[in-house]
Amino acid sequence: MKQVIAERLASLREVMREERLAAFIFPSTDPHNGEYVPDHWKSREWISGFSGSAGTAVVTMHSAALWTDSRYFIAAKEQLEGTEYVLMKERINGTPSIAEWIAHEISEGRSTEVGIDGTCCSVSYVRQLKEELRGNGGLTLRINLAPMARIWKDRPEIPLGPAVVHRKEWAGEDVTSKIDRIRRALIRNHAVGMLVSSLDDIAWTLNIRGTDVHCNPVVVAYLLISPDKVTLFIDQRKIDGKVGRHLNDNGIDIEEYGRTRESLARYNDYNILLDPSETSCLLAQAARCNIVEAPSPIPMLKAIKNDTELEGFRNVMVRDGVAMVKFLSRLDKWVRQGGLTEIEVDRRLTSFRKEQKGFRDLSFDTIAAYGAHGAIVHYEATEETDVELQPRGYILIDSGAQYDEGTTDITRTIALGPLTEEERRVYTLVLKGHIQLQLLKFPRGASGTQLDAIARMDLWKAGLNYMHGTGHGVGSCLNVHEGPHQIRMEYRGAPIYEGMTVTDEPGIYMEGKFGVRIENTLAVVPYMSTEFGEFLQFETLTLCPIDLSPVIPELLTAEEKSWLDSYHKRVYDSLSPYLDEEEKKWLMSVSHSI
């Protein structure tokens, strides 16, 4: 791989030389600014070899660097080894910004122009980057060059997976109603139309799903909503008769995906809302009318699940829990027999999920991380890293699935045998944070940042912390990561309302030793109404036992022990009707009181 990356960098630098560029920037985004992107737009991975979902590669004529966050520090270090890329650890003291690093690296060069592909960068990102570059020696940014069109010879095509109808019995609301609500929200933003770039927002609005993005049931498209019409821009080879009738019945016009920019230029209503964090800067430049820059109203509408969607979540959590118990009840025996590797863990767990009604796909690539691999937050086993599980230490399994009625996301850390005192203590402290968040009652409209500390409280007392968020929204048969709300240390002002779903996943990662994370998916539901306002609480949706064998009982409060007892009783009552006698016996044995 080292030689391949060197050859790719040489090809890029030839283009840079021809275009008189001092540097080129490769973010992780695509024209729709999604977290996960189709292979066609994985330019950053192609030019650097780093496969994580978050990161930015920067190349000058004589150097290269890659910025990523704490989830990928260990993985990035391994993947970049042997290349000329320097790993830049985001949010770590001493790490320069991209603009600072470029200014330093090209200080003796003649060119001060930096390039970026403007089709794959949002208005907000480009605007901020321009300011930072200007503040570091007057560097300028060019956005109209796409070097991958020249140098990526075997580049994958834009995906052509078929669109499918997401039935109202799962969605709980028809397309006309959703568009009416979107238009009312636009009026509140003093806008008469909007361009929707986010693929999961389009899928939700039109009640369609697809397979264009790995593990995310979406189709590559744009959606233009104007006062009197709605137009879907999509490769029409993706539309069969059933989907065509569905769109036609709901008054949706269809145009080719490649005509989005042209149609936006022809849009002649009074104004249009473009979300600057979602719309690519080159696409935004095509608009000729007044532009209202504001957040898209769709993510908040989508985040608040209706009763049908919430009931769908509850249904799929039973199926997913059955698959997890069938797997976990056999895990100890498989480990003792020998030969069970991380990759095989993924295969066997996935096979149990595939047996469940309504299974469509995984919701993300399974993380099956044994021992020291558990300290790599987004570890994914490969043929080179795959190891055999031993009857000692932990395996951390973070997994989930897409079902017709909902999406699951669950993490369990399982003791496979003897543990050190440190392993037991860390596990117990993580579990305390996990439980405390689910016990929390809070005012309606509080932000996730205000809730985050409760999950970290006992960890902080012990001098421990984790750098990822505590929780994210989960889509309804949609993306496993869904906003706008989050639970995390960094400020996120989006309010939390009843009907939202969110994960609860504190963790601690001891590099070179082990990792512990425990995750359930929750629903936000009403708690009580008082003279001080409306208060909310969490309903635990995930149904799967939590390993109690590592717990140090003295570290748990009576309330935390009571929560575990109640949770495990509900897990047993919910899942046991779908298990055989051996599986029931195992589930009962691991559901004991502490």
Coordinates of C-alpha atoms in Angstrom, one line a residue:
M1 CA 0.0 0.0 0.0
K2 CA 2.9 2.3 0.7
Q3 CA 4.0 2.3 -2.9
V4 CA 0.4 2.7 -4.2
I5 CA -0.1 5.8 -2.1
A6 CA 3.2 7.2 -3.2
E7 CA 2.1 6.8 -6.9
R8 CA -1.2 8.4 -6.2
L9 CA 0.4 11.4 -4.5
A10 CA 2.8 11.7 -7.5
S11 CA -0.2 11.8 -9.9
L12 CA -1.9 14.5 -7.8
R13 CA 1.2 16.6 -7.5
E14 CA 1.5 16.6 -11.3
V15 CA -2.0 18.1 -11.5
M16 CA -1.2 20.6 -8.8
R17 CA 1.9 21.6 -10.7
E18 CA -0.1 22.2 -13.8
E19 CA -2.7 24.2 -12.0
R20 CA -0.1 26.1 -9.9
L21 CA -1.6 24.9 -6.6
A22 CA 0.4 24.9 -3.4
A23 CA -1.8 22.4 -1.6
F24 CA -5.0 20.4 -2.0
I25 CA -7.5 19.4 0.7
F26 CA -9.6 16.2 0.7
P27 CA -12.4 16.2 3.3
S28 CA -14.4 13.1 4.0
T29 CA -17.6 14.4 2.4
D30 CA -19.6 14.0 -0.8
P31 CA -22.0 16.3 -2.6
H32 CA -24.7 15.5 -0.1
N33 CA -22.5 16.1 3.0
G34 CA -23.4 12.7 4.6
E35 CA -21.3 11.0 7.3
Y36 CA -20.9 7.9 5.1
V37 CA -20.3 8.3 1.4
P38 CA -20.6 6.0 -1.6
D39 CA -17.3 4.6 -3.0
H40 CA -17.4 7.1 -5.9
W41 CA -16.7 10.0 -3.6
K42 CA -14.2 8.4 -1.2
S43 CA -11.4 10.6 -2.5
R44 CA -9.8 11.1 0.9
E45 CA -9.5 7.4 1.4
W46 CA -8.1 6.8 -2.1
I47 CA -5.4 9.5 -1.8
S48 CA -4.4 8.6 1.8
G49 CA -5.3 4.9 2.5
F50 CA -7.1 6.0 5.7
S51 CA -10.6 4.4 5.7
G52 CA -12.2 6.0 8.8
S53 CA -15.5 7.8 8.4
A54 CA -14.0 11.2 9.6
G55 CA -10.8 12.8 8.6
T56 CA -9.2 15.3 6.2
A57 CA -6.1 14.7 4.1
V58 CA -4.0 17.6 2.9
V59 CA -1.2 17.4 0.3
T60 CA 1.4 20.0 -0.6
M61 CA 4.1 19.6 -3.2
H62 CA 6.5 18.1 -0.6
S63 CA 4.4 16.9 2.3
A64 CA 1.1 15.3 3.4
A65 CA -0.9 15.1 6.6
L66 CA -4.2 13.7 7.8
W67 CA -6.4 15.1 10.6
T68 CA -8.9 12.9 12.4
D69 CA -10.5 12.6 15.8
S70 CA -9.9 10.4 18.8
R71 CA -12.1 7.6 17.6
Y72 CA -9.5 6.9 14.9
F73 CA -6.1 7.8 16.4
I74 CA -4.9 4.2 16.7
A75 CA -6.4 3.0 13.4
A76 CA -5.1 6.0 11.5
K77 CA -1.6 5.5 12.9
E78 CA -1.6 1.9 11.6
Q79 CA -3.1 2.7 8.2
L80 CA -0.8 5.7 7.5
E81 CA 2.4 3.8 8.6
G82 CA 5.0 3.7 5.8
T83 CA 3.4 6.6 3.8
E84 CA 4.5 10.2 4.0
Y85 CA 1.4 11.2 5.8
V86 CA 1.8 12.7 9.2
L87 CA -1.1 12.0 11.7
M88 CA -2.7 15.2 13.1
K89 CA -4.7 14.5 16.2
E90 CA -7.7 16.8 16.4
R91 CA -8.5 18.6 19.6
I92 CA -5.1 17.6 21.1
N93 CA -2.9 20.4 22.4
G94 CA -0.2 21.2 19.9
T95 CA -2.0 20.0 16.8
P96 CA -2.0 22.8 14.2
S97 CA -5.1 23.6 12.2
I98 CA -5.2 22.7 8.5
A99 CA -4.6 26.4 7.6
E100 CA -1.7 26.8 10.0
W101 CA 0.0 23.6 8.7
I102 CA -0.4 24.6 5.1
A103 CA 1.0 28.1 5.8
H104 CA 4.0 26.6 7.4
E105 CA 4.6 23.9 4.7
I106 CA 4.4 26.3 1.8
S107 CA 6.1 29.3 3.4
E108 CA 9.0 29.2 0.9
G109 CA 6.9 28.4 -2.2
R110 CA 5.7 30.8 -4.9
S111 CA 2.1 29.8 -5.0
T112 CA -0.4 30.7 -2.2
E113 CA -3.4 29.0 -3.8
V114 CA -5.0 26.0 -2.1
G115 CA -7.5 23.7 -3.9
I116 CA -10.6 21.8 -2.9
D117 CA -13.4 20.1 -4.8
G118 CA -16.3 22.5 -4.3
T119 CA -18.9 19.9 -5.3
C120 CA -18.1 18.0 -2.1
C121 CA -17.8 20.8 0.5
S122 CA -20.6 22.7 2.1
V123 CA -21.0 26.5 2.0
S124 CA -20.2 26.7 5.7
Y125 CA -17.1 24.6 5.5
V126 CA -15.7 26.6 2.5
R127 CA -16.5 29.9 4.1
Q128 CA -14.7 29.0 7.4
L129 CA -11.8 27.5 5.5
K130 CA -11.4 30.7 3.4
E131 CA -11.3 32.8 6.5
E132 CA -8.7 30.6 8.2
L133 CA -6.5 30.5 5.1
R134 CA -6.7 34.3 4.6
G135 CA -5.6 34.7 8.3
N136 CA -2.6 32.5 7.7
G137 CA -0.5 34.5 5.3
G138 CA -3.2 35.6 2.8
L139 CA -3.7 32.1 1.3
T140 CA -6.6 31.8 -1.2
L141 CA -8.9 28.9 -1.9
R142 CA -9.9 27.6 -5.3
I143 CA -13.0 25.5 -5.4
N144 CA -13.6 24.6 -9.1
L145 CA -11.0 21.8 -9.5
A146 CA -11.8 18.1 -9.2
P147 CA -8.4 16.3 -9.7
M148 CA -9.9 12.9 -9.1
A149 CA -11.6 13.1 -12.5
R150 CA -8.1 13.1 -14.0
I151 CA -6.1 10.7 -11.8
W152 CA -8.5 8.1 -10.3
K153 CA -8.6 5.9 -13.4
D154 CA -10.7 3.0 -11.9
R155 CA -13.1 5.2 -9.9
P156 CA -16.4 3.5 -9.0
E157 CA -19.5 4.8 -10.7
I158 CA -22.2 6.7 -8.8
P159 CA -24.4 3.9 -7.4
L160 CA -27.5 2.8 -9.2
G161 CA -29.3 0.8 -6.5
P162 CA -33.1 0.7 -6.9
A163 CA -35.4 2.9 -4.9
V164 CA -38.1 1.1 -2.9
V165 CA -41.3 2.4 -1.3
H166 CA -41.2 2.6 2.5
R167 CA -44.8 1.7 3.4
K168 CA -47.0 4.0 5.4
E169 CA -47.6 1.2 7.9
W170 CA -44.0 1.7 8.9
A171 CA -43.6 5.4 8.3
G172 CA -46.8 6.4 10.0
E173 CA -47.3 9.5 7.8
D174 CA -47.9 10.0 4.1
V175 CA -45.7 12.1 1.8
T176 CA -48.3 14.9 1.3
S177 CA -48.5 15.4 5.1
K178 CA -44.7 15.6 5.4
I179 CA -44.4 18.1 2.6
D180 CA -47.1 20.2 4.1
R181 CA -45.3 20.3 7.4
I182 CA -42.0 21.2 5.7
R183 CA -43.7 24.1 3.8
R184 CA -45.1 25.4 7.1
A185 CA -41.7 25.2 8.6
L186 CA -40.3 27.1 5.6
I187 CA -42.8 29.9 6.1
R188 CA -41.6 30.3 9.7
N189 CA -38.1 30.8 8.2
H190 CA -39.5 33.4 5.7
A191 CA -38.7 31.1 2.8
V192 CA -41.0 29.8 0.0
G193 CA -38.8 26.9 -1.2
M194 CA -35.8 24.8 -0.4
L195 CA -33.2 22.5 -1.9
V196 CA -32.8 19.3 0.1
S197 CA -29.3 17.7 -0.3
S198 CA -29.3 15.3 2.7
L199 CA -30.0 11.8 1.5
D200 CA -31.8 10.6 4.6
D201 CA -33.9 13.7 4.7
I202 CA -35.0 13.0 1.1
A203 CA -35.7 9.3 1.9
W204 CA -37.8 10.4 5.0
T205 CA -39.7 13.1 3.1
L206 CA -40.7 10.9 0.2
N207 CA -41.1 7.6 2.1
I208 CA -38.6 5.8 -0.1
R209 CA -35.5 3.8 0.8
G210 CA -32.5 2.4 -1.1
T211 CA -29.0 0.8 -1.0
D212 CA -26.8 3.5 -2.4
V213 CA -24.8 4.1 0.8
H214 CA -23.2 1.2 2.7
C215 CA -25.5 0.3 5.6
N216 CA -27.6 3.5 5.1
P217 CA -30.9 2.8 3.3
V218 CA -30.9 5.9 1.0
V219 CA -30.7 6.8 -2.6
V220 CA -28.5 9.4 -4.3
A221 CA -30.7 12.3 -5.2
Y222 CA -31.7 15.9 -4.6
L223 CA -35.1 17.3 -3.8
L224 CA -36.3 20.7 -4.8
I225 CA -39.4 21.9 -2.9
S226 CA -41.1 25.1 -4.3
P227 CA -44.4 26.7 -3.4
D228 CA -46.4 24.7 -6.1
K229 CA -44.3 21.7 -7.0
V230 CA -41.8 19.2 -5.7
T231 CA -39.0 17.8 -8.0
L232 CA -36.8 14.7 -7.3
F233 CA -33.5 14.7 -9.1
I234 CA -32.4 11.1 -9.5
D235 CA -31.0 8.7 -12.1
Q236 CA -34.3 7.4 -13.5
R237 CA -32.9 3.9 -13.9
K238 CA -33.4 3.7 -10.1
I239 CA -37.2 4.2 -10.4
D240 CA -39.3 1.1 -11.2
G241 CA -43.1 1.2 -11.9
K242 CA -44.1 0.9 -8.2
V243 CA -41.9 3.7 -7.1
G244 CA -42.9 5.8 -10.1
R245 CA -46.5 5.4 -9.2
H246 CA -45.8 6.2 -5.6
L247 CA -44.1 9.4 -6.5
N248 CA -46.7 10.4 -9.1
D249 CA -49.6 9.7 -6.7
N250 CA -47.9 12.2 -4.3
G251 CA -47.4 14.8 -6.9
I252 CA -43.6 14.4 -7.2
D253 CA -42.0 15.4 -10.5
I254 CA -38.8 13.5 -11.6
E255 CA -35.8 14.9 -13.4
E256 CA -32.3 13.5 -14.0
Y257 CA -29.8 13.8 -11.2
G258 CA -27.3 15.6 -13.4
R259 CA -29.7 18.5 -14.0
T260 CA -29.9 19.7 -10.4
R261 CA -27.5 22.6 -10.9
E262 CA -29.3 23.7 -14.1
S263 CA -32.7 23.5 -12.5
L264 CA -31.6 25.5 -9.5
A265 CA -30.3 28.2 -11.8
R266 CA -33.8 28.4 -13.4
Y267 CA -35.6 28.4 -10.1
N268 CA -37.5 31.8 -10.2
D269 CA -39.6 31.9 -7.0
Y270 CA -39.0 34.8 -4.6
N271 CA -36.4 33.0 -2.5
I272 CA -35.0 29.6 -1.5
L273 CA -33.7 28.1 1.7
L274 CA -30.3 26.6 1.4
D275 CA -28.8 25.0 4.5
P276 CA -25.2 26.2 4.5
S277 CA -24.0 23.1 6.4
E278 CA -25.7 20.8 3.9
T279 CA -25.5 22.4 0.5
S280 CA -22.3 22.2 -1.5
C281 CA -20.8 25.5 -2.3
L282 CA -20.7 25.1 -6.1
L283 CA -24.3 24.1 -6.1
A284 CA -25.3 27.1 -4.0
Q285 CA -23.5 29.4 -6.4
A286 CA -26.0 28.3 -9.1
A287 CA -29.0 29.9 -7.4
R288 CA -30.0 33.2 -8.9
C289 CA -32.8 34.1 -6.5
N290 CA -32.6 35.4 -3.0
I291 CA -31.0 32.8 -0.7
V292 CA -32.2 32.2 2.9
E293 CA -29.4 30.7 4.8
A294 CA -30.8 28.7 7.6
P295 CA -30.8 25.1 9.0
S296 CA -33.0 22.7 7.1
P297 CA -36.2 22.1 9.1
I298 CA -36.3 18.5 8.1
P299 CA -33.9 17.0 10.6
M300 CA -35.9 18.1 13.5
L301 CA -39.2 16.9 12.0
K302 CA -37.6 13.6 11.2
A303 CA -36.0 13.3 14.7
I304 CA -39.3 13.4 16.5
K305 CA -40.8 9.9 15.8
N306 CA -44.5 9.4 15.5
D307 CA -46.4 6.7 17.4
T308 CA -46.1 4.2 14.5
E309 CA -42.3 4.7 14.3
L310 CA -41.8 4.3 18.0
E311 CA -43.9 1.1 18.0
G312 CA -41.7 -0.1 15.1
F313 CA -38.6 0.5 17.2
R314 CA -40.1 -1.5 20.0
N315 CA -40.9 -4.4 17.6
V316 CA -37.5 -4.5 16.0
M317 CA -35.7 -4.4 19.4
V318 CA -37.4 -7.7 20.3
R319 CA -36.1 -9.3 17.1
D320 CA -32.6 -7.8 17.5
G321 CA -32.6 -8.9 21.2
V322 CA -33.4 -12.4 20.2
A323 CA -30.6 -12.4 17.7
M324 CA -28.2 -11.1 20.3
V325 CA -29.2 -13.7 22.9
K326 CA -28.9 -16.5 20.5
F327 CA -25.4 -15.4 19.8
L328 CA -24.3 -14.5 23.3
S329 CA -25.7 -17.7 24.8
R330 CA -23.3 -19.7 22.6
L331 CA -20.3 -17.4 22.8
D332 CA -18.7 -19.0 25.9
K333 CA -18.8 -22.5 24.4
W334 CA -17.4 -21.3 21.1
V335 CA -14.5 -19.6 22.8
R336 CA -13.7 -22.7 24.9
Q337 CA -13.8 -24.8 21.7
G338 CA -11.2 -22.5 20.1
G339 CA -10.9 -21.1 16.6
L340 CA -13.4 -18.2 17.0
T341 CA -12.0 -15.0 15.6
E342 CA -13.2 -11.4 15.5
I343 CA -14.3 -11.8 11.9
E344 CA -16.2 -15.0 12.7
V345 CA -17.9 -13.2 15.6
D346 CA -19.2 -10.7 13.0
R347 CA -20.4 -13.5 10.7
R348 CA -22.2 -15.6 13.3
L349 CA -23.9 -12.6 14.9
T350 CA -25.0 -11.3 11.4
S351 CA -26.4 -14.8 10.6
F352 CA -28.7 -14.7 13.6
R353 CA -29.9 -11.2 12.6
K354 CA -30.6 -12.3 9.1
E355 CA -33.0 -14.9 10.5
Q356 CA -35.2 -12.2 12.0
K357 CA -38.4 -10.9 10.3
G358 CA -37.9 -7.7 8.3
F359 CA -34.1 -7.7 8.3
R360 CA -32.7 -5.6 5.5
D361 CA -29.0 -5.0 6.3
L362 CA -26.6 -4.1 9.0
S363 CA -26.9 -0.5 10.2
F364 CA -23.1 -0.2 10.3
D365 CA -20.1 -2.5 10.1
T366 CA -19.9 -4.6 13.2
I367 CA -17.1 -3.8 15.6
A368 CA -15.9 -7.1 17.2
A369 CA -12.8 -6.1 19.1
Y370 CA -11.0 -8.5 21.4
G371 CA -8.5 -7.5 24.0
A372 CA -6.4 -4.5 23.0
H373 CA -8.4 -4.0 19.9
G374 CA -11.3 -2.9 22.1
A375 CA -9.3 0.3 22.8
I376 CA -9.7 1.3 19.1
V377 CA -13.0 3.0 19.2
H378 CA -14.1 2.3 15.6
Y379 CA -12.0 -0.9 15.1
E380 CA -13.0 -3.1 12.2
A381 CA -11.3 -6.5 11.9
T382 CA -9.4 -7.3 8.7
E383 CA -7.7 -10.4 7.5
E384 CA -4.4 -8.8 8.7
T385 CA -5.7 -7.8 12.2
D386 CA -8.1 -10.7 12.9
V387 CA -7.3 -12.5 16.2
E388 CA -8.7 -15.5 17.9
L389 CA -10.7 -15.0 21.1
Q390 CA -9.2 -16.5 24.3
P391 CA -11.0 -17.4 27.5
R392 CA -9.8 -14.3 29.3
G393 CA -10.3 -10.5 29.0
Y394 CA -13.0 -8.7 27.1
I395 CA -14.6 -8.6 23.7
L396 CA -16.4 -5.4 22.8
I397 CA -19.2 -5.9 20.3
D398 CA -20.8 -2.8 18.8
S399 CA -23.4 -3.8 16.2
G400 CA -26.8 -3.1 14.8
A401 CA -29.2 -3.7 11.9
Q402 CA -31.7 -2.1 9.6
Y403 CA -35.2 -3.6 9.8
D404 CA -38.3 -2.6 7.9
E405 CA -39.7 -1.0 11.0
G406 CA -36.6 0.6 12.6
T407 CA -32.9 0.7 13.2
T408 CA -30.9 -0.8 16.0
D409 CA -27.5 0.1 17.6
I410 CA -26.2 -1.8 20.6
T411 CA -22.8 -2.4 22.3
R412 CA -22.0 -5.0 24.9
T413 CA -18.6 -5.7 26.4
I414 CA -18.4 -9.3 27.4
A415 CA -16.0 -11.0 29.9
L416 CA -14.6 -14.2 28.3
G417 CA -12.7 -15.3 31.4
P418 CA -10.5 -14.0 34.2
L419 CA -10.2 -10.2 34.5
T420 CA -7.8 -7.8 36.1
E421 CA -8.9 -5.5 38.9
E422 CA -8.5 -2.6 36.5
E423 CA -10.7 -4.2 33.9
R424 CA -13.4 -4.8 36.5
R425 CA -13.2 -1.3 37.9
V426 CA -13.4 0.4 34.6
Y427 CA -16.3 -1.8 33.5
T428 CA -18.3 -0.9 36.7
L429 CA -17.7 2.8 36.3
V430 CA -18.8 2.8 32.7
L431 CA -21.9 0.8 33.7
K432 CA -22.7 3.4 36.4
G433 CA -22.6 6.2 33.8
H434 CA -24.7 4.1 31.4
I435 CA -27.4 3.6 34.1
Q436 CA -27.3 7.1 35.5
L437 CA -28.2 8.6 32.1
Q438 CA -31.2 6.3 31.8
L439 CA -32.4 7.2 35.3
L440 CA -32.3 10.9 34.5
K441 CA -35.3 13.2 34.5
F442 CA -34.9 16.6 32.7
P443 CA -36.8 19.6 31.5
R444 CA -38.4 19.4 28.0
G445 CA -36.1 21.2 25.6
A446 CA -32.8 20.7 27.5
S447 CA -29.9 20.2 25.2
G448 CA -27.8 17.0 25.1
T449 CA -24.8 18.9 26.3
Q450 CA -26.6 19.6 29.5
L451 CA -27.3 15.9 30.0
D452 CA -23.9 14.6 29.0
A453 CA -22.2 15.1 32.4
I454 CA -24.4 12.7 34.2
A455 CA -22.9 9.8 32.2
R456 CA -19.4 11.0 32.9
M457 CA -19.8 11.9 36.6
D458 CA -18.4 8.8 38.2
L459 CA -15.7 8.4 35.5
W460 CA -14.5 12.0 36.1
K461 CA -14.3 11.3 39.8
A462 CA -11.8 8.5 38.9
G463 CA -9.9 10.7 36.5
L464 CA -11.2 8.9 33.5
N465 CA -12.9 10.3 30.3
Y466 CA -13.8 9.5 26.8
M467 CA -13.5 11.8 23.8
H468 CA -16.5 10.6 21.7
G469 CA -20.1 11.7 22.3
T470 CA -22.4 9.9 24.8
G471 CA -25.3 9.6 22.5
H472 CA -26.7 10.2 19.0
G473 CA -30.1 10.0 17.4
V474 CA -31.1 6.9 15.5
G475 CA -33.2 6.8 12.3
S476 CA -36.4 4.9 11.7
C477 CA -35.1 2.4 9.1
L478 CA -32.7 5.2 8.2
N479 CA -29.2 6.3 9.1
V480 CA -27.9 4.9 12.5
H481 CA -26.5 8.4 13.2
E482 CA -29.2 11.0 13.1
G483 CA -29.3 14.6 14.3
P484 CA -29.8 17.4 15.1
H485 CA -29.7 16.4 18.8
Q486 CA -26.7 14.7 20.4
I487 CA -25.5 14.0 23.9
R488 CA -21.9 15.1 24.1
M489 CA -19.4 17.3 26.0
E490 CA -18.9 19.7 23.2
Y491 CA -21.8 22.3 22.9
R492 CA -24.7 21.1 20.8
G493 CA -27.7 23.4 21.3
A494 CA -30.3 21.2 19.7
P495 CA -33.2 20.6 22.2
I496 CA -34.4 17.2 23.2
Y497 CA -38.1 16.5 22.9
E498 CA -40.4 13.6 23.5
G499 CA -40.5 11.2 20.5
M500 CA -36.8 11.4 19.8
T501 CA -34.5 8.4 19.9
V502 CA -30.9 8.6 21.3
T503 CA -28.2 6.2 22.3
D504 CA -26.5 5.9 25.7
E505 CA -22.9 4.7 25.1
P506 CA -20.2 5.8 27.6
G507 CA -16.9 4.0 27.3
I508 CA -13.3 4.0 28.4
Y509 CA -10.4 2.9 26.2
M510 CA -7.0 1.8 27.7
E511 CA -4.6 1.9 24.7
G512 CA -2.8 -1.4 24.3
K513 CA -4.9 -3.1 27.0
F514 CA -8.7 -3.2 26.5
G515 CA -11.8 -1.1 25.9
V516 CA -15.2 -1.0 27.6
R517 CA -18.4 0.5 26.1
I518 CA -22.0 -0.3 27.0
E519 CA -24.8 1.0 24.7
N520 CA -28.6 1.0 24.7
T521 CA -30.9 2.9 22.4
L522 CA -33.5 5.0 24.2
A523 CA -36.7 6.8 23.4
V524 CA -37.5 10.2 25.0
V525 CA -41.0 10.0 26.7
P526 CA -43.0 12.3 29.0
Y527 CA -42.3 12.1 32.7
M528 CA -44.5 14.7 34.5
S529 CA -45.9 18.2 34.2
T530 CA -45.5 20.7 37.1
E531 CA -45.8 24.4 37.6
F532 CA -42.1 24.5 36.5
G533 CA -42.9 23.0 33.1
E534 CA -42.8 19.7 31.2
F535 CA -40.3 17.1 32.3
L536 CA -39.1 14.1 30.2
Q537 CA -37.4 10.8 30.8
F538 CA -35.9 7.9 28.8
E539 CA -37.6 4.6 27.9
T540 CA -35.0 1.9 27.2
L541 CA -35.7 0.4 23.8
T542 CA -32.8 -2.1 23.5
L543 CA -33.5 -5.6 24.9
C544 CA -30.3 -7.5 25.7
P545 CA -28.7 -8.6 29.0
I546 CA -25.8 -6.6 30.3
D547 CA -22.8 -8.7 31.5
L548 CA -22.8 -8.6 35.3
S549 CA -19.8 -10.9 35.8
P550 CA -17.3 -8.0 35.7
V551 CA -19.2 -5.8 38.1
I552 CA -17.8 -4.8 41.5
P553 CA -21.1 -4.7 43.5
E554 CA -19.8 -2.3 46.2
L555 CA -19.4 0.4 43.6
L556 CA -23.1 0.4 42.6
T557 CA -25.8 2.2 44.4
A558 CA -29.0 0.6 45.5
E559 CA -30.8 2.6 42.8
E560 CA -28.4 1.3 40.1
K561 CA -28.8 -2.3 41.2
S562 CA -32.6 -1.9 41.2
W563 CA -32.4 -0.6 37.6
L564 CA -30.4 -3.6 36.5
D565 CA -32.9 -6.0 38.2
S566 CA -35.9 -4.3 36.5
Y567 CA -34.1 -4.1 33.1
H568 CA -33.1 -7.7 33.1
K569 CA -36.6 -8.8 34.1
R570 CA -38.1 -6.9 31.2
V571 CA -35.5 -8.4 28.8
Y572 CA -36.3 -11.9 29.9
D573 CA -40.1 -11.3 29.8
S574 CA -39.8 -9.8 26.3
L575 CA -37.4 -12.2 24.7
S576 CA -38.1 -15.6 26.3
P577 CA -41.2 -16.4 24.2
Y578 CA -39.0 -16.5 21.1
L579 CA -36.1 -18.6 22.6
D580 CA -35.6 -22.3 22.9
E581 CA -35.2 -23.9 26.3
E582 CA -31.4 -23.7 26.4
E583 CA -31.4 -20.1 25.4
K584 CA -34.0 -19.3 28.0
K585 CA -32.0 -21.1 30.7
W586 CA -28.9 -19.1 29.7
L587 CA -30.8 -15.8 29.7
M588 CA -32.2 -16.5 33.2
S589 CA -28.8 -17.4 34.5
V590 CA -27.2 -14.1 33.4
S591 CA -30.2 -12.0 34.7
H592 CA -29.5 -12.6 38.4
S593 CA -29.5 -9.8 41.0
I594 CA -26.1 -8.4 42.1

